[in-house]
mmCIF file of C-alpha atoms in Angstrom:
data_model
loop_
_atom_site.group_PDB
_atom_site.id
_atom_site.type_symbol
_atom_site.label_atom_id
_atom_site.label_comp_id
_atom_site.label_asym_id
_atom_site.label_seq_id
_atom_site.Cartn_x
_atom_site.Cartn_y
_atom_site.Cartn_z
ATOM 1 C CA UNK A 1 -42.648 -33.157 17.238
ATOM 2 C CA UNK A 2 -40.295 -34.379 14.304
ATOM 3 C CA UNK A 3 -37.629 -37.334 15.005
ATOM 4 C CA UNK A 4 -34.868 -34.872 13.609
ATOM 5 C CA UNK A 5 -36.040 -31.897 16.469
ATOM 6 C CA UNK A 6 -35.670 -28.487 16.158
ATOM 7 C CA UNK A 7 -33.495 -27.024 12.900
ATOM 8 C CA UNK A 8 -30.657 -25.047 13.835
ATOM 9 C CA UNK A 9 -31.196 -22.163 13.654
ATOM 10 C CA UNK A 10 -28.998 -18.598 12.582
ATOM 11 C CA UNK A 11 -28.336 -17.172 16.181
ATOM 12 C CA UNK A 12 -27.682 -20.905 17.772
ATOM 13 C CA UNK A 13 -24.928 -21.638 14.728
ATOM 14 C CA UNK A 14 -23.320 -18.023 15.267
ATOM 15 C CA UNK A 15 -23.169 -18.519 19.442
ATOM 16 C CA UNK A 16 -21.847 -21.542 18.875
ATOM 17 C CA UNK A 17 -18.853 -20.242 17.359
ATOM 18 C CA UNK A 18 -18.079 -17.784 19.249
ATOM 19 C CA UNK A 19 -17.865 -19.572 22.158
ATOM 20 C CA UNK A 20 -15.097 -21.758 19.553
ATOM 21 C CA UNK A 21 -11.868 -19.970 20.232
ATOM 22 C CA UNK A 22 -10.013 -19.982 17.319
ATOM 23 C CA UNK A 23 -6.649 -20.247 16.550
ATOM 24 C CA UNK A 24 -4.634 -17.486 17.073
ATOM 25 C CA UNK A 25 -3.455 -15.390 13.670
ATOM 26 C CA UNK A 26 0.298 -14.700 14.484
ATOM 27 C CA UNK A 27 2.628 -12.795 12.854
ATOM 28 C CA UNK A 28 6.730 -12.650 12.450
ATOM 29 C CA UNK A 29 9.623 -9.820 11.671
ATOM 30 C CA UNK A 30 12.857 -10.274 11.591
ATOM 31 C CA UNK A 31 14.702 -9.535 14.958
ATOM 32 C CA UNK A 32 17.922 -8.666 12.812
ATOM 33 C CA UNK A 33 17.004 -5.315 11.036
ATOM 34 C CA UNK A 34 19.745 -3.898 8.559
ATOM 35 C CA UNK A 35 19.454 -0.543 8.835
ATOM 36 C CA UNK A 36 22.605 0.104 6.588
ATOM 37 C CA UNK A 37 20.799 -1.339 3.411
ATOM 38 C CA UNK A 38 17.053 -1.581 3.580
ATOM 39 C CA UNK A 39 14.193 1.234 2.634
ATOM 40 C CA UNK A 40 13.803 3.917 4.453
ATOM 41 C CA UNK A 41 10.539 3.495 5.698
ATOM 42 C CA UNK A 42 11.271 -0.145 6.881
ATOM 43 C CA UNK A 43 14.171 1.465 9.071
ATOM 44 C CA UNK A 44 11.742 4.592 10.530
ATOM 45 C CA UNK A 45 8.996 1.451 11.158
ATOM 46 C CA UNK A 46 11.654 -0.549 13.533
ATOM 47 C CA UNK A 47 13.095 2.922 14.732
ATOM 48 C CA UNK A 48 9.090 3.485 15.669
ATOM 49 C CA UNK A 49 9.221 0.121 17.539
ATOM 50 C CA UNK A 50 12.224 1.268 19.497
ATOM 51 C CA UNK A 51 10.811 4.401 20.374
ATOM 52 C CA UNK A 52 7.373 3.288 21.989
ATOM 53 C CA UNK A 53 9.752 0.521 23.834
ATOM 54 C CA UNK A 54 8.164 -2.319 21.949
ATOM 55 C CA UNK A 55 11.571 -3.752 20.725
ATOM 56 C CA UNK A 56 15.290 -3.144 22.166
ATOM 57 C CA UNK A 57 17.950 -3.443 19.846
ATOM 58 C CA UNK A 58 21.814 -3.793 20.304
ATOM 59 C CA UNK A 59 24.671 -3.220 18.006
ATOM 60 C CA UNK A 60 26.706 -6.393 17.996
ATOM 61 C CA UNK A 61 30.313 -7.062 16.140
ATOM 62 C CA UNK A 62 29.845 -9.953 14.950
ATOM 63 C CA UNK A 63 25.959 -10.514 14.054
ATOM 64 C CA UNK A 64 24.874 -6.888 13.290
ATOM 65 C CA UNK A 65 21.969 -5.210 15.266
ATOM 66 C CA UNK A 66 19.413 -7.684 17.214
ATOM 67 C CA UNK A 67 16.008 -6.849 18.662
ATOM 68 C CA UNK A 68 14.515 -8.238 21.411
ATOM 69 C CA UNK A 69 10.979 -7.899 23.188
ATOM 70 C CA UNK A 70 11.144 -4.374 25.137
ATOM 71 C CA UNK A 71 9.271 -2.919 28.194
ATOM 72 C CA UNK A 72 6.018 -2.408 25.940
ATOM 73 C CA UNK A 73 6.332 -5.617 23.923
ATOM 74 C CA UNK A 74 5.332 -8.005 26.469
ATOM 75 C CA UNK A 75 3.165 -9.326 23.798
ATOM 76 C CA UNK A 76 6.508 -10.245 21.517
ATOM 77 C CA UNK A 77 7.959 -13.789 21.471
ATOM 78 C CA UNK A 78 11.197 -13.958 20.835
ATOM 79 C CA UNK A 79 11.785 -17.188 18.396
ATOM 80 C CA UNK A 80 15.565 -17.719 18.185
ATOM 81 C CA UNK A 81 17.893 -14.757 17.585
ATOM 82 C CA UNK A 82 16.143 -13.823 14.119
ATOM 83 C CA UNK A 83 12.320 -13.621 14.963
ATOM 84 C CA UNK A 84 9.895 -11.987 16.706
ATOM 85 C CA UNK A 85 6.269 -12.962 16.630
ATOM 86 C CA UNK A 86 3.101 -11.757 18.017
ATOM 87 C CA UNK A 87 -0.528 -12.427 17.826
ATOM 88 C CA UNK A 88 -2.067 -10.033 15.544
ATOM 89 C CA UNK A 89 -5.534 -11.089 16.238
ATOM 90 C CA UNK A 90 -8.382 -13.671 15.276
ATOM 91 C CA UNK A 91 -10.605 -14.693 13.032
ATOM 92 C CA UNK A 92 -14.323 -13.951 14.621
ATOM 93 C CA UNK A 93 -17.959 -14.760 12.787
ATOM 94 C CA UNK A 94 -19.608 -11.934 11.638
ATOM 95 C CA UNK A 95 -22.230 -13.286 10.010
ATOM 96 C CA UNK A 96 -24.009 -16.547 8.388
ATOM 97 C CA UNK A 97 -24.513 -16.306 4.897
ATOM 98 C CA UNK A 98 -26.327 -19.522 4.478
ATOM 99 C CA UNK A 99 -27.262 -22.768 6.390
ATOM 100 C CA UNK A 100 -28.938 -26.026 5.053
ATOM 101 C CA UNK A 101 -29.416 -29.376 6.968
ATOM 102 C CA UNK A 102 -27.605 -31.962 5.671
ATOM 103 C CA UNK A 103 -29.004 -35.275 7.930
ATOM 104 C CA UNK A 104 -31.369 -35.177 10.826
ATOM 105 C CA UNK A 105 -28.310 -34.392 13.154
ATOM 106 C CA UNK A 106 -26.215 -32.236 10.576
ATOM 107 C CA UNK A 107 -26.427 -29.295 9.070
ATOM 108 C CA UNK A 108 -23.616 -27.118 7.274
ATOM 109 C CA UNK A 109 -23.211 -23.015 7.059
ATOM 110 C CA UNK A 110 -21.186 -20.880 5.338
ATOM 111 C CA UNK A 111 -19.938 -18.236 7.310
ATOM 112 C CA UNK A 112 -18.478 -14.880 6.902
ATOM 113 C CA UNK A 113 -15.518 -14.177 8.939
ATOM 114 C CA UNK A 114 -14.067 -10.787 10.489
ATOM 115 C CA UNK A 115 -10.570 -10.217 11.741
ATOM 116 C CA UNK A 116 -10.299 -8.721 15.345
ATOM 117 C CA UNK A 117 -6.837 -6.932 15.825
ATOM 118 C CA UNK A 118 -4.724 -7.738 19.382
ATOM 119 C CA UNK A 119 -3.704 -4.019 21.201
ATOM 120 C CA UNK A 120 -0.382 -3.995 19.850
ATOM 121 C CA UNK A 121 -1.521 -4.851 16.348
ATOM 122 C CA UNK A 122 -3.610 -2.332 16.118
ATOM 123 C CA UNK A 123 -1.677 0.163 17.790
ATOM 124 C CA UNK A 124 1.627 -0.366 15.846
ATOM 125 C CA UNK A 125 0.013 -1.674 12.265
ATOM 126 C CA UNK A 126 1.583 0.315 9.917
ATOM 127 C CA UNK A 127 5.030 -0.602 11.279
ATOM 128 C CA UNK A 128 4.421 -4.348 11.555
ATOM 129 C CA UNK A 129 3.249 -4.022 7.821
ATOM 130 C CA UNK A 130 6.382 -2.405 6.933
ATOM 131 C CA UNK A 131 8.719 -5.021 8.816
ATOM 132 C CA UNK A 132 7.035 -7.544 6.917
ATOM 133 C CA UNK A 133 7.851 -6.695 3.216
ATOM 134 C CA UNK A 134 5.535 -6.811 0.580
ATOM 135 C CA UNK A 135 4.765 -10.821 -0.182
ATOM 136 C CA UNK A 136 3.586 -11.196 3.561
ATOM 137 C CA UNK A 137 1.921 -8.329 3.998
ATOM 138 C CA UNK A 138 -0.790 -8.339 1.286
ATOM 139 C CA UNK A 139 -1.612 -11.134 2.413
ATOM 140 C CA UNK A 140 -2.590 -10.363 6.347
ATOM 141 C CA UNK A 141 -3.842 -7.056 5.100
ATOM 142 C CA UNK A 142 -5.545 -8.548 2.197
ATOM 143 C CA UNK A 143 -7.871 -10.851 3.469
ATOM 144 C CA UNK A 144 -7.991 -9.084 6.616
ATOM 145 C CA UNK A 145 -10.001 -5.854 5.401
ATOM 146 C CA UNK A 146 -12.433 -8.702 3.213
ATOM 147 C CA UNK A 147 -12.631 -11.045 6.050
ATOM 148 C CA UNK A 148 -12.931 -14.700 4.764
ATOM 149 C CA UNK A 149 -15.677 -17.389 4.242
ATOM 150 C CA UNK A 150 -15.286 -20.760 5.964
ATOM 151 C CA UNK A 151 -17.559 -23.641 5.911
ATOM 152 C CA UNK A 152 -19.028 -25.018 9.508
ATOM 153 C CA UNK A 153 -20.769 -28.582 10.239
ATOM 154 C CA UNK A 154 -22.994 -28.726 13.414
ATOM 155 C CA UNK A 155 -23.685 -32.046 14.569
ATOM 156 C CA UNK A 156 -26.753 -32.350 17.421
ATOM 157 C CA UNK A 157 -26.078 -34.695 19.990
ATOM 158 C CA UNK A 158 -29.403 -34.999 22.310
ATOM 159 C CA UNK A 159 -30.908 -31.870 22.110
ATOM 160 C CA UNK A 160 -27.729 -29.810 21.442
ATOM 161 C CA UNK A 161 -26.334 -28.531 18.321
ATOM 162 C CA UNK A 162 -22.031 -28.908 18.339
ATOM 163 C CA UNK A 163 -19.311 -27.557 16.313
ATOM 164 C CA UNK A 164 -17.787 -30.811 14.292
ATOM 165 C CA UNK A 165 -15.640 -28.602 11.856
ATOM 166 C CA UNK A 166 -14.241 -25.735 10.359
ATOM 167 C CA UNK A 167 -13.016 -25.718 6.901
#
């Protein structure tokens, strides 16, 4: 046996992290539609949402229509009177594309990453992408249908490989 011990290998790095939760990929809309003066397909989007009960809205007098979470949107956070956020999924390995040792105890990978919708993402897609206006949603749907590289050290403690990092 070698003092460094076994190399890690491709199925031990892409366990490892999966069994890494990672951090949630959320997503916001306005909770304040303006129905009056905004595109037509942004309007049938939130009128979609209303429909399927994901979002309730109410005319007020003074501060225009607000949405709120609805029967189906249990999912929906309400954040102050002009948001509403919801997990649209997270960011899962899919594959390794390379992996080098770096030390006796380290050893870096580049990994290819896939994004996994939530339910209500996937169900209601199209309309979230609409709420969101152009800037923001390029960029979820952009590197969404790509997926994204990120760079992982594992560190072996004993006989176990660890995740140190995720860059």
């Amino acid at each position: 046996m070698g003092c460094g011990g076994d190399p890690l290998d491709y199925e031990t790095a892409l366990n490892l992290l999966r069994e890494r939760t990672s951090d949630p990929v959320r997503t916001s809309f306005s909770a304040s539609p303006h129905f009056e003066n905004q595109e037509p397909a942004v309007s049938e989007a939130y009128q979609r949402l209303i429909d399927e009960h994901v979002i309730q809205c109410k005319k007020n007098e003074r501060v225009g229509t607000i949405c709120e979470p609805g029967p189906a949107g249990d999912a929906l956070t309400q954040d102050g009177l002009s948001e509403l956020s919801l997990v649209a999924g997270h960011w899962v390995p899919a594959s390794i594309v390379a992996i080098r040792r770096t030390g006796r105890n380290t050893a870096v990978a580049d990994v290819r990453m896939s994004f996994e919708a939530s339910q209500i993402f996937q169900d209601f897609e199209n309309e979230f992408e609409q709420i969101q206006g152009p800037g923001r949603k390029l960029v979820l749907h952009g590197g969404r249908q790509q997926g994204k590289m990120v760079r992982v050290t594992f560190q072996r403690y004993g006989d176990d490989w660890h995740v140190e990092s995720v860059e």
